[in-house]
Structure formats: structure tokens, C-alpha cells
mmCIF file with all atom_site columns, C-alpha atoms in Angstrom:
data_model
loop_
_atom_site.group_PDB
_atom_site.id
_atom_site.type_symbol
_atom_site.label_atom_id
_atom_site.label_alt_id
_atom_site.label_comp_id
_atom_site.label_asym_id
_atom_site.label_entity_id
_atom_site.label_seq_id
_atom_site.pdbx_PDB_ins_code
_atom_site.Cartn_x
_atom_site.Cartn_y
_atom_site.Cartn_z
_atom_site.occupancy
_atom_site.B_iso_or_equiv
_atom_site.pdbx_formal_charge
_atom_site.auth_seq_id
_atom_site.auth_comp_id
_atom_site.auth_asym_id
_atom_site.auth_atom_id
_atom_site.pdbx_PDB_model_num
ATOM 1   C CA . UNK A 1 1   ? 25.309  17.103  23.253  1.00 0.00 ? 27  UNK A CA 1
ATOM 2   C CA . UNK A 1 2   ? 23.005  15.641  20.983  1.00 0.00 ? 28  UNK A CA 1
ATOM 3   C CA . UNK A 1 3   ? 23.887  14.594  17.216  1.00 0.00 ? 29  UNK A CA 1
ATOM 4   C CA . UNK A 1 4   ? 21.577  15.250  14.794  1.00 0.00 ? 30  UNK A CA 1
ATOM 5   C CA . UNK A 1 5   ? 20.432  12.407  11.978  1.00 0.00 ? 31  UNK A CA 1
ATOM 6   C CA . UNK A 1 6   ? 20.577  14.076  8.435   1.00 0.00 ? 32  UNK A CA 1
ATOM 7   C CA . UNK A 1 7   ? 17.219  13.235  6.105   1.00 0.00 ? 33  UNK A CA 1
ATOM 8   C CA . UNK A 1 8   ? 19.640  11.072  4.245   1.00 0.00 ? 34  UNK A CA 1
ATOM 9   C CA . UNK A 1 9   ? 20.745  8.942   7.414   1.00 0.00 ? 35  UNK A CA 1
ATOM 10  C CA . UNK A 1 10  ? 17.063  9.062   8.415   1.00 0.00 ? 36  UNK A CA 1
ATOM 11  C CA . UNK A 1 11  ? 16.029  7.910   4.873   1.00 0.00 ? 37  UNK A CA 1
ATOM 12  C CA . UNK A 1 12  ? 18.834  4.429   5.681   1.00 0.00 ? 38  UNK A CA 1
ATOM 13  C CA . UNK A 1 13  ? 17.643  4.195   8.861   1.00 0.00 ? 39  UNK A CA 1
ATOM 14  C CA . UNK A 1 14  ? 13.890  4.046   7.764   1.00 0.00 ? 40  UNK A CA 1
ATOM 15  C CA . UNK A 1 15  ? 14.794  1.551   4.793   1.00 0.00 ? 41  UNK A CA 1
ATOM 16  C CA . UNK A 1 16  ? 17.032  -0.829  6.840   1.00 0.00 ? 42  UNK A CA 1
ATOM 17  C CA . UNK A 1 17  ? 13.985  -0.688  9.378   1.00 0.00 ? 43  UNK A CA 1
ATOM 18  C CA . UNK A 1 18  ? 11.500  -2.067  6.494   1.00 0.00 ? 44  UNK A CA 1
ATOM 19  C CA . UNK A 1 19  ? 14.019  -4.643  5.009   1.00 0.00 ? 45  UNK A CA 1
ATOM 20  C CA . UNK A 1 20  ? 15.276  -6.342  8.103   1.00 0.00 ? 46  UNK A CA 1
ATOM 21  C CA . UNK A 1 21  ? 12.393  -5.514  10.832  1.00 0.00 ? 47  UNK A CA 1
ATOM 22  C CA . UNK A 1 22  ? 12.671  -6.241  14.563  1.00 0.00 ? 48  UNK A CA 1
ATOM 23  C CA . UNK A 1 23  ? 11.517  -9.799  15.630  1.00 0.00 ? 49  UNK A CA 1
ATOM 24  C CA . UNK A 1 24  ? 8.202   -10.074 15.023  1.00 0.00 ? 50  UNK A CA 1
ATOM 25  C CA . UNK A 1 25  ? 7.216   -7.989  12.402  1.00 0.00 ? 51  UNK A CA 1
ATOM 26  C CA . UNK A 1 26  ? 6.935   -8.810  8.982   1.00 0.00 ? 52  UNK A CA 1
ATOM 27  C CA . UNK A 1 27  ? 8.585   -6.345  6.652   1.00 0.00 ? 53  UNK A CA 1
ATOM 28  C CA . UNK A 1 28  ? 5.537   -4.767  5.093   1.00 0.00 ? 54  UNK A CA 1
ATOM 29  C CA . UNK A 1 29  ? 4.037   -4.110  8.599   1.00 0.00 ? 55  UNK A CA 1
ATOM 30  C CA . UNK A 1 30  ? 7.217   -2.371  9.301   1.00 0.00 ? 56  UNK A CA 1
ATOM 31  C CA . UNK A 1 31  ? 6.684   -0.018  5.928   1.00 0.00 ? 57  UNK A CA 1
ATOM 32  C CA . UNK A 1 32  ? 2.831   0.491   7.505   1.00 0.00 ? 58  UNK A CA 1
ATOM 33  C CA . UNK A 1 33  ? 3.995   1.718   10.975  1.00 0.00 ? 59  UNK A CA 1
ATOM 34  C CA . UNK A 1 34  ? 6.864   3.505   9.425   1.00 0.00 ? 60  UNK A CA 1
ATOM 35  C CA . UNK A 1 35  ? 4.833   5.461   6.749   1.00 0.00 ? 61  UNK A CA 1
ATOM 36  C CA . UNK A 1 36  ? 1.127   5.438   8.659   1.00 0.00 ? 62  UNK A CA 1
ATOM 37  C CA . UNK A 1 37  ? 1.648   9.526   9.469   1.00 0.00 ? 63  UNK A CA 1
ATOM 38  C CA . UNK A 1 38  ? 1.377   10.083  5.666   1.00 0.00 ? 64  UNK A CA 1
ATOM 39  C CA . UNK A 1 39  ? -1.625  8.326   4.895   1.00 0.00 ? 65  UNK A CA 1
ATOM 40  C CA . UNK A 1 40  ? -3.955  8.699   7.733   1.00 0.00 ? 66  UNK A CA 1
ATOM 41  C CA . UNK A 1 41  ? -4.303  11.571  9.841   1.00 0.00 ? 67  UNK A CA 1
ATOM 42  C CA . UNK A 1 42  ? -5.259  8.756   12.881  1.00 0.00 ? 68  UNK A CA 1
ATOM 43  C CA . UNK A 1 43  ? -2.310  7.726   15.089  1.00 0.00 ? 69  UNK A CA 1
ATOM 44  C CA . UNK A 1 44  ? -0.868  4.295   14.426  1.00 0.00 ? 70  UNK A CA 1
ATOM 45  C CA . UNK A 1 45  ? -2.511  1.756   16.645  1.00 0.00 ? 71  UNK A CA 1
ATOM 46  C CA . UNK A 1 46  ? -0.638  -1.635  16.331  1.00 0.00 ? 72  UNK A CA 1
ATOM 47  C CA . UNK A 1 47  ? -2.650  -4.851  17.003  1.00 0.00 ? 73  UNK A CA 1
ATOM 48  C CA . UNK A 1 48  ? -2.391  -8.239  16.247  1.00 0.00 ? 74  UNK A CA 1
ATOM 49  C CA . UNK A 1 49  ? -5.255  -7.686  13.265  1.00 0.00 ? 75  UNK A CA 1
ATOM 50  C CA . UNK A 1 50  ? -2.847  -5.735  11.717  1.00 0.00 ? 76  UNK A CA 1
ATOM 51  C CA . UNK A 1 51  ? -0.294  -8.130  12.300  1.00 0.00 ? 77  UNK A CA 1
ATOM 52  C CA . UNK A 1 52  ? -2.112  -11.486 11.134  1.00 0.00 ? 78  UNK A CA 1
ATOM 53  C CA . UNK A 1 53  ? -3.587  -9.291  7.524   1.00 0.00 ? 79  UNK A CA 1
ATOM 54  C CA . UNK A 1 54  ? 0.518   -8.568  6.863   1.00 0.00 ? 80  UNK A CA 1
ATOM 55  C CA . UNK A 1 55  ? 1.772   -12.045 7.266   1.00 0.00 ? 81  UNK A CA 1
ATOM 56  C CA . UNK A 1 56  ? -1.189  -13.128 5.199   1.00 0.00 ? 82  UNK A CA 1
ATOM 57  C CA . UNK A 1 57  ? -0.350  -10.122 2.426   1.00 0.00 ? 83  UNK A CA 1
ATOM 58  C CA . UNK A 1 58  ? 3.056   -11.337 2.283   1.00 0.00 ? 84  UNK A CA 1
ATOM 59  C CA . UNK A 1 59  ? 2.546   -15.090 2.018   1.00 0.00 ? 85  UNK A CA 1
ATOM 60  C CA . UNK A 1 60  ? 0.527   -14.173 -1.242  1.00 0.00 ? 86  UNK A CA 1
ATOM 61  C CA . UNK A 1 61  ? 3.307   -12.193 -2.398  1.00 0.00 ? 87  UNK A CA 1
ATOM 62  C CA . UNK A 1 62  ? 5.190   -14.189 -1.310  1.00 0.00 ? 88  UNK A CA 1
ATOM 63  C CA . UNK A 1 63  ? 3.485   -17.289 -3.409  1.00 0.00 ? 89  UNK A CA 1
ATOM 64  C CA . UNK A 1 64  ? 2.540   -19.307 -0.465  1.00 0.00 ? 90  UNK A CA 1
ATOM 65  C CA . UNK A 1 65  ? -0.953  -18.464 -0.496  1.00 0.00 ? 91  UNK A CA 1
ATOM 66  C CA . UNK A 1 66  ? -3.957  -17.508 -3.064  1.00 0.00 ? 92  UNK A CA 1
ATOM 67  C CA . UNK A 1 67  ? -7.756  -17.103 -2.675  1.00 0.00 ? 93  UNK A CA 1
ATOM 68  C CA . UNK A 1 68  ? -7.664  -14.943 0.504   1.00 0.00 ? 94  UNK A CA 1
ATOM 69  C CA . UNK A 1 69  ? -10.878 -13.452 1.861   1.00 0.00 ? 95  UNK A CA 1
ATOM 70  C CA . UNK A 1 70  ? -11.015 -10.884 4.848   1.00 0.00 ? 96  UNK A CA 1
ATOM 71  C CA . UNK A 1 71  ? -13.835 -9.951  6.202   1.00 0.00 ? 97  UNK A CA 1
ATOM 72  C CA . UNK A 1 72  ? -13.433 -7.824  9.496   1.00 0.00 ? 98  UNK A CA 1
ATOM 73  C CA . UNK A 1 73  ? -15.860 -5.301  10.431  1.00 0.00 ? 99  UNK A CA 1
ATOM 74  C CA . UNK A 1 74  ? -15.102 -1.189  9.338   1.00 0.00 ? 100 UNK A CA 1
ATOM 75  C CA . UNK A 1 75  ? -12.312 0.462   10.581  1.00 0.00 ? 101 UNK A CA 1
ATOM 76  C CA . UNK A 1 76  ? -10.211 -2.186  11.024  1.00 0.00 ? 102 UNK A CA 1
ATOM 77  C CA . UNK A 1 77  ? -7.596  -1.172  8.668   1.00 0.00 ? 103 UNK A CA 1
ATOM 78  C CA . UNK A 1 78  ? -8.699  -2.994  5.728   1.00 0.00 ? 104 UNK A CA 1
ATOM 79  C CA . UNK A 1 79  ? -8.688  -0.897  2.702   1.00 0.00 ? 105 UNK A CA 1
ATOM 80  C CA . UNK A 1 80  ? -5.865  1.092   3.685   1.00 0.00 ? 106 UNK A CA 1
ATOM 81  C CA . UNK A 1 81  ? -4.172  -1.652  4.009   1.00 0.00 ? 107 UNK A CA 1
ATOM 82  C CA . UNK A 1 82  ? -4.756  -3.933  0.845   1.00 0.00 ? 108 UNK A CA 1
ATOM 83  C CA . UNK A 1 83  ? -5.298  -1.145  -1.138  1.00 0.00 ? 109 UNK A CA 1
ATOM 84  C CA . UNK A 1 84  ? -2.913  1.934   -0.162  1.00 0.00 ? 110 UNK A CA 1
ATOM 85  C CA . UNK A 1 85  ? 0.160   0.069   1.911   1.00 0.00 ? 111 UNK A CA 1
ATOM 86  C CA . UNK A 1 86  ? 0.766   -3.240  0.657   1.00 0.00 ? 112 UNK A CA 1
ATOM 87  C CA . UNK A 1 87  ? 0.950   -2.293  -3.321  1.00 0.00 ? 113 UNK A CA 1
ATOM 88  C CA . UNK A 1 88  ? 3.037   0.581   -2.795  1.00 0.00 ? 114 UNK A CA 1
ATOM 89  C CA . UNK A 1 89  ? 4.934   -2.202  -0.406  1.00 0.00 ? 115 UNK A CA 1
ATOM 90  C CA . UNK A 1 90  ? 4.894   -4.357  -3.472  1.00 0.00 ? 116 UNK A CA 1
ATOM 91  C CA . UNK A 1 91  ? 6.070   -1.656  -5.836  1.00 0.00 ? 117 UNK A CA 1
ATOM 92  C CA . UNK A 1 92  ? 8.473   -0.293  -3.451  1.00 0.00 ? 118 UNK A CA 1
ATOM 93  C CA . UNK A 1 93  ? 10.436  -3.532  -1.908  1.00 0.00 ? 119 UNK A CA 1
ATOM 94  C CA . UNK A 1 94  ? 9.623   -6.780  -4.106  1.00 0.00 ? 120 UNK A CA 1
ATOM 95  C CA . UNK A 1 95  ? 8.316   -6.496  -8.102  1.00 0.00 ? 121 UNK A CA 1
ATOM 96  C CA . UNK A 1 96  ? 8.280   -2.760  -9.056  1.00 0.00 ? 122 UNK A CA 1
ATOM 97  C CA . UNK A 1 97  ? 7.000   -4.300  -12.164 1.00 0.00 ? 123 UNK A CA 1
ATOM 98  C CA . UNK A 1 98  ? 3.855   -5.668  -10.751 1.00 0.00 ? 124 UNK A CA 1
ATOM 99  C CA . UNK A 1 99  ? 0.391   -5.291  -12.389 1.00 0.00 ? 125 UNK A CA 1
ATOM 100 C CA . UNK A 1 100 ? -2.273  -4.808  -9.757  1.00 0.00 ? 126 UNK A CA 1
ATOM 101 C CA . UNK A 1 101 ? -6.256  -4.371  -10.455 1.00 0.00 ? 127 UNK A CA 1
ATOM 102 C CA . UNK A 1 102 ? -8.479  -3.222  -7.713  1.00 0.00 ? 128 UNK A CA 1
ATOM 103 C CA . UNK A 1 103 ? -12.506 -3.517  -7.832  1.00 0.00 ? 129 UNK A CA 1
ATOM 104 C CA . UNK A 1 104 ? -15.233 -1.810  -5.842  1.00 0.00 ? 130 UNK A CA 1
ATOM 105 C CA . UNK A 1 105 ? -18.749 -1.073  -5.868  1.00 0.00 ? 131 UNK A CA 1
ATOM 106 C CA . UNK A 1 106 ? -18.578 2.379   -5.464  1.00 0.00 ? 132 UNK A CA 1
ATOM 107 C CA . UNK A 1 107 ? -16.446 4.111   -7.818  1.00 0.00 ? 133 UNK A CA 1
ATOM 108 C CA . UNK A 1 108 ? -15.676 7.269   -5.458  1.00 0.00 ? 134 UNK A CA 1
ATOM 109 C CA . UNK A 1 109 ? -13.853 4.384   -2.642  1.00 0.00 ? 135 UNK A CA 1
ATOM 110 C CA . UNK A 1 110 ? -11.723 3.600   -5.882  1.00 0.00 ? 136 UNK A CA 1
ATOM 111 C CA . UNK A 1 111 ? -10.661 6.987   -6.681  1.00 0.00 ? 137 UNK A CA 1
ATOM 112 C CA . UNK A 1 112 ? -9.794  7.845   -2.976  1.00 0.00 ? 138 UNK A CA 1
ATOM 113 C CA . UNK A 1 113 ? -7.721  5.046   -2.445  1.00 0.00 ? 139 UNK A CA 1
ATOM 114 C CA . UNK A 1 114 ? -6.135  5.179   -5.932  1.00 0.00 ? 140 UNK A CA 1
ATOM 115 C CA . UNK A 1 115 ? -5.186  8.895   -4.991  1.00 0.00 ? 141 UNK A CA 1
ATOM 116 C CA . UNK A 1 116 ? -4.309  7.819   -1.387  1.00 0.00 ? 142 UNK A CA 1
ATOM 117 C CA . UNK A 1 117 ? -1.667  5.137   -2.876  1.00 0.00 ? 143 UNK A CA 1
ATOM 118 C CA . UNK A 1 118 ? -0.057  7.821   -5.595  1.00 0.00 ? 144 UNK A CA 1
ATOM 119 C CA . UNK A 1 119 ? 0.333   10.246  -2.911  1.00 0.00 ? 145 UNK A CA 1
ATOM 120 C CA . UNK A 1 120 ? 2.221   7.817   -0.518  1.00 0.00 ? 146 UNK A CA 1
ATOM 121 C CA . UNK A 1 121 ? 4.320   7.199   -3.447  1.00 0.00 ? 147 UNK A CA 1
ATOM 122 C CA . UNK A 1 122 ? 5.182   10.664  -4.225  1.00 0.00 ? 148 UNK A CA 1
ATOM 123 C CA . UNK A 1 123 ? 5.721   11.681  -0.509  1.00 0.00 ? 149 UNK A CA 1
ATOM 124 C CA . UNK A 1 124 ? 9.637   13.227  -0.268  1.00 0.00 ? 150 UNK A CA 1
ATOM 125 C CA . UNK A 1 125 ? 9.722   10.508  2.917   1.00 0.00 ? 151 UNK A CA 1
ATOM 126 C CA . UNK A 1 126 ? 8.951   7.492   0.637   1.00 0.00 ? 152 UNK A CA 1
ATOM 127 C CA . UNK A 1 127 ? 10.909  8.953   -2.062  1.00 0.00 ? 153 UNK A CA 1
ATOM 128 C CA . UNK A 1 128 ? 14.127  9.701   -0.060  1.00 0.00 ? 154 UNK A CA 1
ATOM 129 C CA . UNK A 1 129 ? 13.842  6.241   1.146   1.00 0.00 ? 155 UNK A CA 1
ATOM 130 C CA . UNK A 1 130 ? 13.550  4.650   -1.911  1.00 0.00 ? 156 UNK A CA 1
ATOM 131 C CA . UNK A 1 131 ? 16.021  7.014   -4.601  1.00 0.00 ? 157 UNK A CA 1
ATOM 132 C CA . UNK A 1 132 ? 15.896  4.264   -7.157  1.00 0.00 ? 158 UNK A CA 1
ATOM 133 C CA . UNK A 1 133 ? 11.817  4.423   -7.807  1.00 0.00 ? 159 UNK A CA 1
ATOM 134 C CA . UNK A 1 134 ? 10.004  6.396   -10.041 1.00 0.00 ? 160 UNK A CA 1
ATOM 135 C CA . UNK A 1 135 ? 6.644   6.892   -11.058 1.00 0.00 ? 161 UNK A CA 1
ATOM 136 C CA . UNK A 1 136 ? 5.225   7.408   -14.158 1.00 0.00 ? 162 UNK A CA 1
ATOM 137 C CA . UNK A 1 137 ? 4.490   10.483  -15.727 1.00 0.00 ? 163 UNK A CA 1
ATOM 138 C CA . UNK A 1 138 ? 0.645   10.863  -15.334 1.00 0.00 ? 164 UNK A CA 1
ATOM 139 C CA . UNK A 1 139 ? 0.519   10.078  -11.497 1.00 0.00 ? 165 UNK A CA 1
ATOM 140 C CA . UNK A 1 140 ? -2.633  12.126  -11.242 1.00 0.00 ? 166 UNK A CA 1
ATOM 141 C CA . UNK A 1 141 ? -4.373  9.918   -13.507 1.00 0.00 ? 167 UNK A CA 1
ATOM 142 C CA . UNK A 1 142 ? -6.010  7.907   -10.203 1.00 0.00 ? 168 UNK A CA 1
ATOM 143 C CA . UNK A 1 143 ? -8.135  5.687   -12.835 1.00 0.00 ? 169 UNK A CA 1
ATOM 144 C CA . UNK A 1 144 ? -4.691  4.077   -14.428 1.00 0.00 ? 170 UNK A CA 1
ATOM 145 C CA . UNK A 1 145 ? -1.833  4.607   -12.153 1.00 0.00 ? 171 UNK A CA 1
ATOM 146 C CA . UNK A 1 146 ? 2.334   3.450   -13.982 1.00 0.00 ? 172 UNK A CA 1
ATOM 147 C CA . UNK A 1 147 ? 5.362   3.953   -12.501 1.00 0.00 ? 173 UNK A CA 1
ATOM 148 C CA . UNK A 1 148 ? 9.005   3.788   -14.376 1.00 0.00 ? 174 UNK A CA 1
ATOM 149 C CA . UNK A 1 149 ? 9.399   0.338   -14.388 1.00 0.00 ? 175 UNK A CA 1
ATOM 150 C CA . UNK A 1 150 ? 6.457   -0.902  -16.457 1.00 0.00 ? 176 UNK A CA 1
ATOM 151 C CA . UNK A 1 151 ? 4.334   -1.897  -13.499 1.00 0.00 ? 177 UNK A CA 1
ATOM 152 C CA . UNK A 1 152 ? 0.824   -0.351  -13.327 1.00 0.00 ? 178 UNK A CA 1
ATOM 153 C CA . UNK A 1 153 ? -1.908  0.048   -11.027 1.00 0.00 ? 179 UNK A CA 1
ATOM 154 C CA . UNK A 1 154 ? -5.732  -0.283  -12.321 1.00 0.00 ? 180 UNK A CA 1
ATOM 155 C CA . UNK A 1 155 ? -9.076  -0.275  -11.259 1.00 0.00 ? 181 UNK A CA 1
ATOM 156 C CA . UNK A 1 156 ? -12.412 -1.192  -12.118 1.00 0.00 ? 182 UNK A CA 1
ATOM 157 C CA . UNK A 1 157 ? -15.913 -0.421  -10.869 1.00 0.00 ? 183 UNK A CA 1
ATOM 158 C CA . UNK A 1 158 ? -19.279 -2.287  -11.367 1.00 0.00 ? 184 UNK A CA 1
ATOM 159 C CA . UNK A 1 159 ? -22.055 -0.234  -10.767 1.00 0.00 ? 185 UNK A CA 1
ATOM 160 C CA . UNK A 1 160 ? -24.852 -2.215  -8.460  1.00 0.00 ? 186 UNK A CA 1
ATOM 161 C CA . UNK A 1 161 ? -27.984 -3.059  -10.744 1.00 0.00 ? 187 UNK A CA 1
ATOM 162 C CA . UNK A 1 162 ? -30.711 -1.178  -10.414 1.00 0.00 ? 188 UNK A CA 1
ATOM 163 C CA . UNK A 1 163 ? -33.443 -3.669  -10.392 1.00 0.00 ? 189 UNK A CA 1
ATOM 164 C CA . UNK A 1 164 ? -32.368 -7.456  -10.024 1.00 0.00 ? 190 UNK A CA 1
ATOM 165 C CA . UNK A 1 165 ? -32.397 -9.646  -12.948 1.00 0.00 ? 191 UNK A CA 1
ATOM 166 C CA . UNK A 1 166 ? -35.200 -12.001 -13.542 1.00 0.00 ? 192 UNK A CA 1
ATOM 167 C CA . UNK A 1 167 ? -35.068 -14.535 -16.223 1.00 0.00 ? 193 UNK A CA 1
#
């Protein structure tokens, strides 16, 4: 006879899983793998990519590391990662307060990803996890995203010049 876990044991279960992860894992890869299924449609293929980019996320939040540059090839996780997971992370587990700006060259990659991080947010699985977070009250607004506790989430796009400069 099998018991069954309420949503609000599953909702513990899920958060003790992200602040004390198994051996290993840092805890904002443990948010990734736990909340993947709401972001991308893809199955959640672990890898030691995605490990290295998470202990490198978290030793910037972390303070123990600035100036970061990752360059990896398409598909390798990168924008969903620095841009969708590890500011909700941030939001979510460490500085709810945090100010974040995010740059592109195309606009539309901005919007998508701006959308992609609000919806995480709003997801009845983050929120039941996380009772004590709110979001602001224009979360559609993907240009200028705030949530209840004063942090906000920006972005900026500089459109590519259409001839180059010559002085």
C-alpha cells in the first residue's frame, strides 16, 4: 500500500532538495534539474557543462568571482541558464532584492527569455515551493520585470549598426 505525498509535502521535499542538494551538486543546479520540465519542453540531460556553468554562477553570487565569460557552442544550455534559471535562483533562494540587467543583440532573444523567466516564477510548482515570494504586479511587462521585494529584472538591446563607422 502505497502513501501518497500531498503538493504541500512535495512542495518541502522539492525546497529541502534545492537548499541542501545531494553531494555534488551545487544548489542552483539542483533548482535547474528540479524545475527544467517547466521551462523547456526537452528532457533534462545532466552533464558536467552544466555542472562547471553552476559552480561558476554561484561563486559570482556568491562574491568569489567577477568578469566571467562563457563561450560554448549553441545548445549547450547557456541562455536558459544565465538568463531564465539562475536569476529566478537568485530571486528565489539568496537576494530577492537583487537588480539584474540583461543585454542582447536581438531584441526578440530578450523578450523570450524575459517571458521564459516570469513564467517560471509564476508556475504553481515554483510558487508552492517558495509561499513567501511574490512578484510584482505587472509580471507581463517582459521589458521591466519587479517582484514584491523591490528587486527588478531589466533589459536592454543595442541594435547592430547598419553600416560600420568610419572616422
Amino acid at each position: 500500500d502505497m502513501q501518497r505525498i500531498s503538493d504541500q509535502d512535495e512542495s518541502k521535499i522539492i525546497r529541502a532538495q534545492v537548499e541542501q542538494p545531494p553531494a555534488g551538486e551545487t544548489p542552483l543546479h539542483a533548482f535547474v534539474r528540479l524545475f527544467w520540465d517547466l521551462v523547456d519542453p526537452h528532457p533534462f540531460v545532466d552533464g558536467r557543462h552544466l555542472h562547471a556553468k553552476t559552480e561558476v554562477l554561484t561563486a559570482i553570487h556568491n562574491g568569489d568571482l567577477r568578469d566571467v565569460i562563457i563561450n560554448e557552442p549553441p545548445g549547450s544550455c547557456k541562455t536558459l541558464l544565465c538568463s531564465v534559471f539562475w536569476p529566478a535562483f537568485i530571486w528565489l533562494n539568496v537576494r530577492p532584492t537583487e537588480r539584474m540587467l540583461f543585454a542582447a543583440y536581438d531584441g526578440q532573444l530578450l523578450t523570450r527569455d524575459s517571458i521564459r523567466f516570469t513564467d517560471l516564477l509564476a508556475h504553481p510548482k515554483v510558487a508552492a515551493a517558495y509561499p513567501e515570494f511574490s512578484m510584482g504586479k505587472d509580471v507581463q511587462a517582459a521589458q521591466w520585470v519587479k517582484n514584491g521585494h523591490h528587486g527588478d529584472r531589466g533589459q536592454r538591446y543595442w541594435a547592430p549598426l547598419s553600416r560600420p563607422c568610419v572616422r
